[in-house]
Coordinates of C-alpha atoms in Angstrom, one line a residue:
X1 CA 0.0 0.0 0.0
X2 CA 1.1 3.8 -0.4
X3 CA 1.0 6.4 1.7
X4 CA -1.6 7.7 -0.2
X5 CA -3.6 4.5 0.0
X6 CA -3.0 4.6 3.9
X7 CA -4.2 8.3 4.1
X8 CA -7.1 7.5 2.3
X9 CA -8.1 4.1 3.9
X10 CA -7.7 6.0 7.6
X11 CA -4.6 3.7 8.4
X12 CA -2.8 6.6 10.0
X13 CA -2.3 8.1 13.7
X14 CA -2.8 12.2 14.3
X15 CA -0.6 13.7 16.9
X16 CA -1.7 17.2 18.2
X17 CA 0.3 18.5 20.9
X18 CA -0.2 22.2 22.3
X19 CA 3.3 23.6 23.4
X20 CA 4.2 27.1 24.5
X21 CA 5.0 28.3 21.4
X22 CA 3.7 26.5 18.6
X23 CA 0.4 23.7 18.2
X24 CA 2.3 21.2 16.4
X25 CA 0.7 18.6 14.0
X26 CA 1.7 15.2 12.8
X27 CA 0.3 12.1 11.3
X28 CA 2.3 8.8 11.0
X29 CA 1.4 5.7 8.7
X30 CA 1.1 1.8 9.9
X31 CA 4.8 1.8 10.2
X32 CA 5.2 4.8 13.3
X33 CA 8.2 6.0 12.0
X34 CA 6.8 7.0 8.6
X35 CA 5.6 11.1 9.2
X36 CA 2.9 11.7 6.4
X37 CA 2.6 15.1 7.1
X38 CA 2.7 17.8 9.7
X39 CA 1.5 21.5 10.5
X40 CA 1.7 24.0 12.7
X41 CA 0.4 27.3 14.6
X42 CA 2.4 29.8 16.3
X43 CA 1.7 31.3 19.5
X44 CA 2.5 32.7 23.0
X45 CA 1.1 32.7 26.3
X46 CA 0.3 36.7 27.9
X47 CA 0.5 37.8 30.9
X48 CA -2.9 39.5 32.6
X49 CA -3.3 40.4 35.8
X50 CA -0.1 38.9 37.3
X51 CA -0.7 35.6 35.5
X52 CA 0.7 34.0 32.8
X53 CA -2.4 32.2 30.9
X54 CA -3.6 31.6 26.7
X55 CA -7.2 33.0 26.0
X56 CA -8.9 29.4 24.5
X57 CA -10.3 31.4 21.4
X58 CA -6.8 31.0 20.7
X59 CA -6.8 27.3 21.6
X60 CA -9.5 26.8 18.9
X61 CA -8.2 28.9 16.1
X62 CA -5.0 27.1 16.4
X63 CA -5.8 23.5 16.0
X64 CA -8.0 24.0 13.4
X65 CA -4.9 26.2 12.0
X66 CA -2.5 23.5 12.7
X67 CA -4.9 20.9 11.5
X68 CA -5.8 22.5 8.6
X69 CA -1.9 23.0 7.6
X70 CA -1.4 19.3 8.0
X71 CA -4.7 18.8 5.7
X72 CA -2.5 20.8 3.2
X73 CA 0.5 19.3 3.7
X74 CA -0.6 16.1 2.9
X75 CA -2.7 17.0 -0.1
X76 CA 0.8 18.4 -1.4
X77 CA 2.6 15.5 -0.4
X78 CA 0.5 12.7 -1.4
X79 CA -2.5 14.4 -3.3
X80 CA -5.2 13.3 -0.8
X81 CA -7.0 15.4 2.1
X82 CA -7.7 13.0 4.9
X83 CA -11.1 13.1 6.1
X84 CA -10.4 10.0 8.7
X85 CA -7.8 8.6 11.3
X86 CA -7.2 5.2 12.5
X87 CA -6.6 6.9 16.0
X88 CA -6.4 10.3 17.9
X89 CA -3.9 11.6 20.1
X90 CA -3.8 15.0 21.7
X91 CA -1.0 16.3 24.2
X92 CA -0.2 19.6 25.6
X93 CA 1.9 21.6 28.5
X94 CA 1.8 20.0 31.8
X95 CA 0.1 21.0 34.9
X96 CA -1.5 24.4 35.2
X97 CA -5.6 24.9 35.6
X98 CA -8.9 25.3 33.8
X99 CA -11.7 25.4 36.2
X100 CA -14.9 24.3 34.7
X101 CA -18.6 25.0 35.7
X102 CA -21.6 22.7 35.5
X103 CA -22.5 24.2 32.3
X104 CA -19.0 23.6 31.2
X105 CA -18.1 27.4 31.2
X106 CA -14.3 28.4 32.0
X107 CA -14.8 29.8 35.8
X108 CA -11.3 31.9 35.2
X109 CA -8.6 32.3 32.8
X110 CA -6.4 29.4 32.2
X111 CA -3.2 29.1 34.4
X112 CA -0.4 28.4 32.8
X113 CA 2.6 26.1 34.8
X114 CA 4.6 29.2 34.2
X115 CA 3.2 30.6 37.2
X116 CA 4.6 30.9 40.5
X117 CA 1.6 32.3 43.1
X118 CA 1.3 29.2 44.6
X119 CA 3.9 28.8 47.5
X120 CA 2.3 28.8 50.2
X121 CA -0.3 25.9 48.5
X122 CA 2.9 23.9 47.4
X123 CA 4.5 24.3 51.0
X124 CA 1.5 23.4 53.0
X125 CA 0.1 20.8 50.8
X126 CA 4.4 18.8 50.6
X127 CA 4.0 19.3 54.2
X128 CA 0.9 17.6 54.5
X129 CA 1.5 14.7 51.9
X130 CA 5.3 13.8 52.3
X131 CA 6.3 14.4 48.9
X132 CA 7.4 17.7 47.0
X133 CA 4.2 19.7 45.3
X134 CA 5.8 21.9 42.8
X135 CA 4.6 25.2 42.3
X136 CA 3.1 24.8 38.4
X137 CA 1.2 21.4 39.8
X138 CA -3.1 21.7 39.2
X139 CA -3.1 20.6 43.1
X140 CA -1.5 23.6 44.2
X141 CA -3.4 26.0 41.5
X142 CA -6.5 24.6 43.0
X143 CA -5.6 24.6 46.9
X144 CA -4.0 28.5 46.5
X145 CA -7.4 29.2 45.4
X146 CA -9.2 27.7 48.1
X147 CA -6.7 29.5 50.6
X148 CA -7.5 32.8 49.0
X149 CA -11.2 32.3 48.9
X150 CA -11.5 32.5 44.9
X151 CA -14.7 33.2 44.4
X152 CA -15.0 30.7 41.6
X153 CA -14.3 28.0 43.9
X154 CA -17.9 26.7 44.8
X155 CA -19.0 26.7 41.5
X156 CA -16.5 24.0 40.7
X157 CA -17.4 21.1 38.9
X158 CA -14.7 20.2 36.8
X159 CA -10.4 20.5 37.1
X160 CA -8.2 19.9 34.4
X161 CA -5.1 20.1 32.2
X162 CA -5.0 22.0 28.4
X163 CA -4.6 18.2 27.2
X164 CA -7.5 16.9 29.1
X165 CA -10.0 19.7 28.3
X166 CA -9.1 19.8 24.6
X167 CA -10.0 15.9 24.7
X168 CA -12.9 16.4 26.6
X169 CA -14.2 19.1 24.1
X170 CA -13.6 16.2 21.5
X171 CA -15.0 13.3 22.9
X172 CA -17.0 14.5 26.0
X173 CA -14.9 12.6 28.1
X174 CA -13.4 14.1 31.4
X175 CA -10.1 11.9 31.4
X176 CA -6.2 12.2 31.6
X177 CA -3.0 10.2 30.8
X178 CA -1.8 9.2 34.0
X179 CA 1.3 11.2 33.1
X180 CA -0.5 14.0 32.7
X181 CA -2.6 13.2 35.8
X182 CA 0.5 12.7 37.3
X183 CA 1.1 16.7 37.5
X184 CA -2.1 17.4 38.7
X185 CA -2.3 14.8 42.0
X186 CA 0.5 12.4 43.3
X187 CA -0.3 8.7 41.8
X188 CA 0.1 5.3 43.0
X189 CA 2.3 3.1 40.7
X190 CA 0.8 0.4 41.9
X191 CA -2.8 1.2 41.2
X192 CA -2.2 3.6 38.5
X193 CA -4.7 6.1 39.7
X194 CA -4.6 9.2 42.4
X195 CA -3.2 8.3 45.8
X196 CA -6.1 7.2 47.7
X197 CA -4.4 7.8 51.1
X198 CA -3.1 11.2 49.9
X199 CA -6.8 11.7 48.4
X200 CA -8.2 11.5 51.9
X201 CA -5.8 13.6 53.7
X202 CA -6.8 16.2 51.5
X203 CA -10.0 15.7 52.0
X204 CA -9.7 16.5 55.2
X205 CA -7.6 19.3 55.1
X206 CA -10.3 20.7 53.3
X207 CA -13.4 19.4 54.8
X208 CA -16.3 21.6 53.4
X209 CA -14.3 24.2 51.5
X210 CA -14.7 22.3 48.2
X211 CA -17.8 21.3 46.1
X212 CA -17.4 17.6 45.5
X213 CA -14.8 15.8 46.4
X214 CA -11.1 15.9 44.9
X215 CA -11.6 12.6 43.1
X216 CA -14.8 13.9 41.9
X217 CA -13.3 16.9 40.4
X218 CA -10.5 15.5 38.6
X219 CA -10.6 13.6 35.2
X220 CA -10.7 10.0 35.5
X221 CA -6.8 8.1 34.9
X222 CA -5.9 6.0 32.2
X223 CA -2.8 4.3 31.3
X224 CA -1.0 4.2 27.7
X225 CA -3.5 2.2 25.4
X226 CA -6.7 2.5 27.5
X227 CA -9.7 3.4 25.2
X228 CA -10.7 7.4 26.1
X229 CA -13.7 7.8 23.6
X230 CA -14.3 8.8 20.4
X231 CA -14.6 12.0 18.2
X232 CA -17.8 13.5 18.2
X233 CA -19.9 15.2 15.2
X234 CA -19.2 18.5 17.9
X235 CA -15.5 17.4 18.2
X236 CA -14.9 16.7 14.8
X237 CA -16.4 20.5 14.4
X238 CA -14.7 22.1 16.4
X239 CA -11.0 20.7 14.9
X240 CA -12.7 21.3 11.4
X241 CA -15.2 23.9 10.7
X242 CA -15.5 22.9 7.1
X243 CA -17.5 19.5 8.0
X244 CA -14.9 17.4 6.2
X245 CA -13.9 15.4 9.1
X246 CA -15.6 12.4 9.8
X247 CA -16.9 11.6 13.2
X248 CA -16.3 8.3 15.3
X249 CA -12.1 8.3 15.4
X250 CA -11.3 6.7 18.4
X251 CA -9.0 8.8 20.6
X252 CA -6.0 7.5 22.8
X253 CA -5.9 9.0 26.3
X254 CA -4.7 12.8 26.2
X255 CA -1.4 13.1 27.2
X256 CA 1.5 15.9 28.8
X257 CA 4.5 17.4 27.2
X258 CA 6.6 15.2 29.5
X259 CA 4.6 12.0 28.3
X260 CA 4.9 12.8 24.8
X261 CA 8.9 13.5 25.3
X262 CA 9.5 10.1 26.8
X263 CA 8.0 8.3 24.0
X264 CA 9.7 10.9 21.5
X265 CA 13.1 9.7 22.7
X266 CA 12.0 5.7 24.2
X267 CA 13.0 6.9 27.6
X268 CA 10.4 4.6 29.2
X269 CA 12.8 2.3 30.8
X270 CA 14.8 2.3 34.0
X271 CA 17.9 4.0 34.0
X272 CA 16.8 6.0 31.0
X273 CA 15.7 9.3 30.8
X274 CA 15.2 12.1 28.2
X275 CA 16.0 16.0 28.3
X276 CA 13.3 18.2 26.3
X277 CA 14.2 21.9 25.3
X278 CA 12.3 24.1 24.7
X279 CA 10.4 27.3 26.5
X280 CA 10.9 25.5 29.7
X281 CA 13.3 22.4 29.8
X282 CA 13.2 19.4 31.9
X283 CA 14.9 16.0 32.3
X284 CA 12.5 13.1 33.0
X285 CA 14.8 9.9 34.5
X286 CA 12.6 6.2 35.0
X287 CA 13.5 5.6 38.3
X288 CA 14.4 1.8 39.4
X289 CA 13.8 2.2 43.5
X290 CA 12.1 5.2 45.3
X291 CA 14.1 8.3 46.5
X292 CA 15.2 8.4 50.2
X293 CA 13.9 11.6 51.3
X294 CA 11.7 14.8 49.9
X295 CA 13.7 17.0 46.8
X296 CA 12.3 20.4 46.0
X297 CA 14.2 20.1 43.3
X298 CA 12.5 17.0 42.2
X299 CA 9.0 16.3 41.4
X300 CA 7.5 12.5 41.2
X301 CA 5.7 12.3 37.9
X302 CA 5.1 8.6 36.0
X303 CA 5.5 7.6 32.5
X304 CA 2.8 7.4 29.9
X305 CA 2.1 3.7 31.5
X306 CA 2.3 5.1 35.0
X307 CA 6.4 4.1 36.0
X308 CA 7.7 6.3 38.3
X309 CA 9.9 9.0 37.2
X310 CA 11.8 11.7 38.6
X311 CA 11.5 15.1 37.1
X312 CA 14.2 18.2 37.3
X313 CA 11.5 20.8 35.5
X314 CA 12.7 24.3 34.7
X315 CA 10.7 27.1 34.2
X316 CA 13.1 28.7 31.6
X317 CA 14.2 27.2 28.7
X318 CA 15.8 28.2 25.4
X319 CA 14.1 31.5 24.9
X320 CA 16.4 33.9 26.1
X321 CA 19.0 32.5 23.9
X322 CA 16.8 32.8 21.1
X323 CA 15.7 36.2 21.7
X324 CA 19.7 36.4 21.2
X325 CA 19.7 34.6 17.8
X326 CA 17.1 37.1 16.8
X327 CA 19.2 40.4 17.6
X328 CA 21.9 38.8 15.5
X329 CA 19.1 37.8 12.6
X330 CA 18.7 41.7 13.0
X331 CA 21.8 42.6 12.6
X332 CA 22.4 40.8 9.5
X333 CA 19.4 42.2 7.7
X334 CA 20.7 45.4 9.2
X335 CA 24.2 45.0 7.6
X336 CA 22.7 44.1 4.2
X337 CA 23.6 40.1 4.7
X338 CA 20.2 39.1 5.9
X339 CA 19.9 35.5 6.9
X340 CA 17.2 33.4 7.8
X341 CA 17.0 33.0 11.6
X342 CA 17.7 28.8 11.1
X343 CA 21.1 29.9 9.3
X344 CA 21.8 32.4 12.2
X345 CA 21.1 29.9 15.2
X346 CA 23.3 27.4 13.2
X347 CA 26.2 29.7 12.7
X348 CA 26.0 31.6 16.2
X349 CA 26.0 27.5 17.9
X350 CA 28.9 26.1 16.0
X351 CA 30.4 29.4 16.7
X352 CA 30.1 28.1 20.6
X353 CA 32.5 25.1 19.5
X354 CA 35.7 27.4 19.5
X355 CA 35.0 28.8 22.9
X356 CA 36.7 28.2 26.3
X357 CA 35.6 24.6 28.4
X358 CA 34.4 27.4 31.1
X359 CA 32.9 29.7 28.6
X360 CA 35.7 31.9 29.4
X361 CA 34.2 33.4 32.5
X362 CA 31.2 34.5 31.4
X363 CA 27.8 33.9 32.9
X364 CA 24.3 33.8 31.4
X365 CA 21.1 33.7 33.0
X366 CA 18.3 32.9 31.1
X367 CA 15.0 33.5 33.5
X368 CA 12.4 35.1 31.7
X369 CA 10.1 33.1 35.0
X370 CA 10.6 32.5 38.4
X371 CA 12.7 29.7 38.8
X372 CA 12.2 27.5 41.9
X373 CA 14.5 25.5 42.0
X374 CA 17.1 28.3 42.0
X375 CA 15.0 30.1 44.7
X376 CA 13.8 32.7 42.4
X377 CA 10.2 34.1 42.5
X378 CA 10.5 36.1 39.3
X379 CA 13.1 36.6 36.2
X380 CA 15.4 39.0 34.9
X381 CA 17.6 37.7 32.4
X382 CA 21.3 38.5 32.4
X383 CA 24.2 38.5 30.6
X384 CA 27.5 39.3 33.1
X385 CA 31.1 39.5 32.8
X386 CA 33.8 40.4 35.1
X387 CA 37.0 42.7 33.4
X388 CA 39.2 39.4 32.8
X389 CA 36.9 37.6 31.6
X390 CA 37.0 36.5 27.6
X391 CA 34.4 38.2 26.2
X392 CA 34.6 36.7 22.7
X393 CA 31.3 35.6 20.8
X394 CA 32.8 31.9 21.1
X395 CA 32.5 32.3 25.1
X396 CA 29.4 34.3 24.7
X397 CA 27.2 31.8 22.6
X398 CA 28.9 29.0 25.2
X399 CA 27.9 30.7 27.7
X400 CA 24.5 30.9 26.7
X401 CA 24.2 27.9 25.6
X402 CA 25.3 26.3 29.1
X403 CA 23.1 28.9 30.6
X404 CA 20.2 26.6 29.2
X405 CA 21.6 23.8 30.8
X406 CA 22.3 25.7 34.0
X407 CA 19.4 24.9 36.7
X408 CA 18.7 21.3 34.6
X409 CA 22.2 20.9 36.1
X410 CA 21.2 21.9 39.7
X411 CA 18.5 19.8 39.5
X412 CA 20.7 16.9 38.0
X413 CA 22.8 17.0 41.2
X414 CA 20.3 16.0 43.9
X415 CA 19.5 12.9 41.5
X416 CA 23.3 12.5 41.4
X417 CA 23.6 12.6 45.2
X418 CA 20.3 10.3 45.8
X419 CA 22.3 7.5 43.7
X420 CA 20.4 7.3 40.6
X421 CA 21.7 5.9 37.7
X422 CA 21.3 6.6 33.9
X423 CA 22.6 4.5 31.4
X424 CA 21.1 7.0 28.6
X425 CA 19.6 10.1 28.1
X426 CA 17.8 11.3 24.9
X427 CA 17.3 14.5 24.1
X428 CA 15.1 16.8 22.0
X429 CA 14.1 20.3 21.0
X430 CA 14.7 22.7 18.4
X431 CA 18.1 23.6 20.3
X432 CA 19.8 20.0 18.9
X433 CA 18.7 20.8 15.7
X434 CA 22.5 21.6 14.6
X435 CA 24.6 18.3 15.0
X436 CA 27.0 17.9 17.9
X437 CA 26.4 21.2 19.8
X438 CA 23.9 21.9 22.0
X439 CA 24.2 17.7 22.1
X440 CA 28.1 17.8 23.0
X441 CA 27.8 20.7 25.9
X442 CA 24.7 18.5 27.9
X443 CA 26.9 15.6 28.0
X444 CA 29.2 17.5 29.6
X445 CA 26.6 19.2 31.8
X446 CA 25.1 15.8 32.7
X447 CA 28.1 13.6 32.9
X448 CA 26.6 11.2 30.9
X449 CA 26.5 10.1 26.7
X450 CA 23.2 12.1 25.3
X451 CA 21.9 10.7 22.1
X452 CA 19.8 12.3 19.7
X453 CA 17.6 10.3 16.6
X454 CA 15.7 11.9 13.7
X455 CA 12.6 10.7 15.7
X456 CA 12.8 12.9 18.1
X457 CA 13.1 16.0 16.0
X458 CA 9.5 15.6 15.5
X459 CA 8.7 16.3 18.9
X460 CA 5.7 15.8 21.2
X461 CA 3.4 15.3 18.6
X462 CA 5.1 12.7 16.9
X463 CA 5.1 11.0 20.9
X464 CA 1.3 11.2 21.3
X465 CA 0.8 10.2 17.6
X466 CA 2.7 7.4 18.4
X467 CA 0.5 6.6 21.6
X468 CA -2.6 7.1 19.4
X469 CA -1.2 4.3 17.2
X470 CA -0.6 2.0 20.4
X471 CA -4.0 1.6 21.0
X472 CA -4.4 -0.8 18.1
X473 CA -1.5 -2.7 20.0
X474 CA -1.6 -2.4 23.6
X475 CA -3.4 -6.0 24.0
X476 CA -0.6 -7.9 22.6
X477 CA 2.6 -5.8 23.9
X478 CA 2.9 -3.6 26.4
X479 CA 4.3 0.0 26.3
X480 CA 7.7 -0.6 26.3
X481 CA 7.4 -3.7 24.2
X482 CA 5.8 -1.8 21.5
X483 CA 8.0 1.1 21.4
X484 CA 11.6 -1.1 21.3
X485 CA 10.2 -3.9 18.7
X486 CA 7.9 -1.8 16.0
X487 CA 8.8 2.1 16.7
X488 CA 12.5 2.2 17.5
X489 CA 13.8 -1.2 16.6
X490 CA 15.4 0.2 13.0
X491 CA 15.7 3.6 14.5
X492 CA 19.1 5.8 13.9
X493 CA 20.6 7.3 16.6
X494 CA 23.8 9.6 17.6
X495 CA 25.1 9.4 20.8
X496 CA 27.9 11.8 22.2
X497 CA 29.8 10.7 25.2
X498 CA 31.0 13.5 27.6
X499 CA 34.4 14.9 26.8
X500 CA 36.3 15.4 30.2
X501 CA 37.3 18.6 29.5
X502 CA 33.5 19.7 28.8
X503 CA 32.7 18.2 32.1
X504 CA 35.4 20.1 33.9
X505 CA 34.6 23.0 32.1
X506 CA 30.5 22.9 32.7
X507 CA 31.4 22.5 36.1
X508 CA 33.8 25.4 36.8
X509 CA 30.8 27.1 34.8
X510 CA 28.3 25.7 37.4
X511 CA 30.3 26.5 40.6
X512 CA 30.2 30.5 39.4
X513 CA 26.6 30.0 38.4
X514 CA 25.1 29.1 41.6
X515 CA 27.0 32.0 43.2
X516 CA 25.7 34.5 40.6
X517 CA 22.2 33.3 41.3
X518 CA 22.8 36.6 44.4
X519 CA 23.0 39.0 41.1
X520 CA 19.7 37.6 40.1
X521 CA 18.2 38.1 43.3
X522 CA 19.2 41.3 43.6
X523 CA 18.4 41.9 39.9
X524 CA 14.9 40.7 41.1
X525 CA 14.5 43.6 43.5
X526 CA 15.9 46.3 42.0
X527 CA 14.2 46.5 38.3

């Protein structure tokens, strides 16, 4: 059969995933590793009123933009608009909170996991519970509220992710990936679903100051390759106002970033673990035992098939250092060379190649957010330099690069310290885009070989696609199974292995780092 056939016949998985910057499309074939076609929609969150959210009109217009751009990609590609899938898959940002009415209203404007309002919520509720409750979590978005008597609390009738209330607007169905669930509540491995004995503490805690009880609030958890409806004549609307799409397309469970990234990179296994660029960045490692004691650091999130996992997640990603990619795409159109802002990035990385191991003294803060685990409320992003040090555009773009990979590597260190092993770690994002760069410098910021596969590149919504596919085969294999013997089995890989002098280097890097955080504080309350 062609791809064309397969189109046609609705042999294919869709893949939506909503990310902080861009809804990315992508449909696969029979054989996962065959991308049919793809589209996209740009976009970025606002913030209103202190908070960092995206108005849901915006939600709407782009999937059906993003949809629509893959329906035109693959008419161009293969001379056929699909009108049917063999499967469904939506993902989005972790965490955060829609509150939903009875008459399924929005109660207030979405909240993003970029915000940081939540501390005294996070503190009480990881006091209560035992384990860390990070600040972006839909637990502590919900019990800040109910400590600041929100006025939207009692009307309560539904809680959710972006993932889980797109889905639900699809199929009518209030339910979660438990690795998406697994940022809203703490879950039980064992059972795959909410804590029950962490359920009834807070319960408690609360006693009449909610509607309904937590469970009752919260969508219902399902593991990779659970059935989570089907497409409805609304849904099918809603994703394509031209009628075209059919109806009756049954939909895997809707999924997080994090999810999506594990499957992106097969980090599903113990002792494996994946890095994912981007806006934020985080590492996600499978963990083999429990850890000893409470990290801030670390939150306690699961795979798609609900594995525990531990979870370094940084508010701040690669922006800044493509906000400076875009001055120097100025300054080439400026000096009558313009260049596109791929070639820029490109050049201004390998540039970072010829700098110093330590990035030649310089320092580079990239928090646009608050950044818990570096004890920041808010951001200022920084650039800073002492007299001796190198200030070359080598050391710069190092420098920036590394400051990327700066918290990650905080983070990194209490996993080090609690004895956790990693055999692997894949990464992804636009970032490793350009061979054996950003790649070479987070080996020597983790210590450990990264590896990078043309998979990958695809990104989230090639992982959920993926998972949409699964459900066609999670009764004969299970996750991990499936992934190693049909998805990755003939996949091509490129692993780096840490050179010693970019781990010396990073670290001499990281030691000045974590004392310059003091010049971010201090940035923090003076501008």
């Amino acid at each position: 059969m062609t791809a064309r056939d397969d189109i046609a016949a609705g042999r294919t998985s869709l893949g939506i995933e909503l990310g902080s910057t861009r809804i990315k499309a992508c449909l696969i074939g029979p054989n996962a590793t065959d991308v049919l076609a793809t589209g996209s929609f740009a976009w970025e969150n606002r913030l209103e009123s202190g908070l960092w959210t995206y108005a849901l009109d915006e939600v709407w217009q782009g999937l059906q933009a993003a949809f629509a751009d893959l329906l035109a990609d693959a008419e161009r590609r293969h001379g056929v608009r699909p009108d049917t899938f063999g499967a469904i898959g939506i993902s989005s940002m972790m965490h955060g909170y829609l509150a939903i009415d009875a008459a399924g209203d929005l109660l207030v404007p979405f909240r993003t996991w970029r915000n940081t309002n939540t501390g005294v919520a996070a503190a009480e509720l990881t006091g209560l519970l035992g384990v860390n409750i990070p600040l972006r979590w839909s637990i502590a978005h919900l019990h800040q509220a109910v400590i600041d008597d929100e006025p939207h609390v009692p009307q309560l009738d539904f809680v959710t992710t972006l993932a889980g209330y797109v889905h639900w607007r699809l199929t009518g169905q209030k339910v979660l990936g438990v690795g998406d669930a697994s940022g809203m509540f703490p879950i039980d491995s064992a059972t795959c679903d909410y804590d029950a004995g962490m359920l009834d503490a807070y319960s408690i805690l609360t006693a009449d100051r909610l509607p309904a009880p937590l469970a009752e609030l919260f969508p219902r958890v399902l593991p990779a390759g659970a059935a989570a409806g089907t497409l409805t004549a609304e849904g099918a609307a809603l994703l394509d106002p031209t009628g075209a799409l059919l109806p009756g397309i049954p939909l895997c469970p809707p999924e997080g970033d994090a999810g999506t990234g594990m499957i992106a990179t097969n980090s599903v296994a113990p002792r494996t673990g994946n890095v994912s660029a981007g806006t934020s960045i985080f590492a996600m490692v499978v963990l083999e035992r429990p850890l000893t004691t409470v990290h801030h650091e670390l939150d306690l999130v699961t795979t798609p098939a609900g594995d525990a996992v531990a979870m370094v997640h940084c508010n701040n990603g690669a922006s800044e250092l493509a906000a400076w990619a875009g001055l120097f795409t100025r300054f080439s159109a400026a000096a009558g060379q313009p260049l596109d802002d791929d070639a820029v990035f490109d050049a201004l990385l390998r540039e970072a190649l010829d700098g110093e191991a330590d990035a030649g003294g310089l320092l580079a803060y990239n928090h646009l957010a608050g950044e818990p685990i570096a004890g920041l409320d808010e951001g200022r992003p920084l650039f800073v330099r002492t007299p001796d040090s190198d200030f070359s555009l080598a050391n710069f773009m190092r420098a920036q690069v590394y400051g990327v990979f700066g918290t990650l590597a905080l983070g990194m260190q209490v996993l080090e310290a609690e004895g956790v092993g990693l055999d692997r770690m894949f990464a992804h994002g636009g970032m490793f885009r350009t061979a054996g760069v950003a790649q070479r410098f987070l080996a020597g910021a983790l210590g450990a070989p990264v590896a990078v596969g043309e998979l990958a590149s695809e990104g989230g919504a090639w992982g959920i696609a993926v998972l949409a596919s699964y459900l066609a085969h999670a009764d004969s294999a299970d996750l991990g199974s499936y992934l190693d013997g049909q998805v990755f089995a003939a996949a091509s890989l490129s692993t780096v292995a840490p050179e010693p002098a970019d781990v010396a280097g990073f670290a001499t890097y990281l030691t000045r780092y974590r004392a310059g955080l003091a010049i971010e504080s201090a940035a923090i309350d003076s501008l």
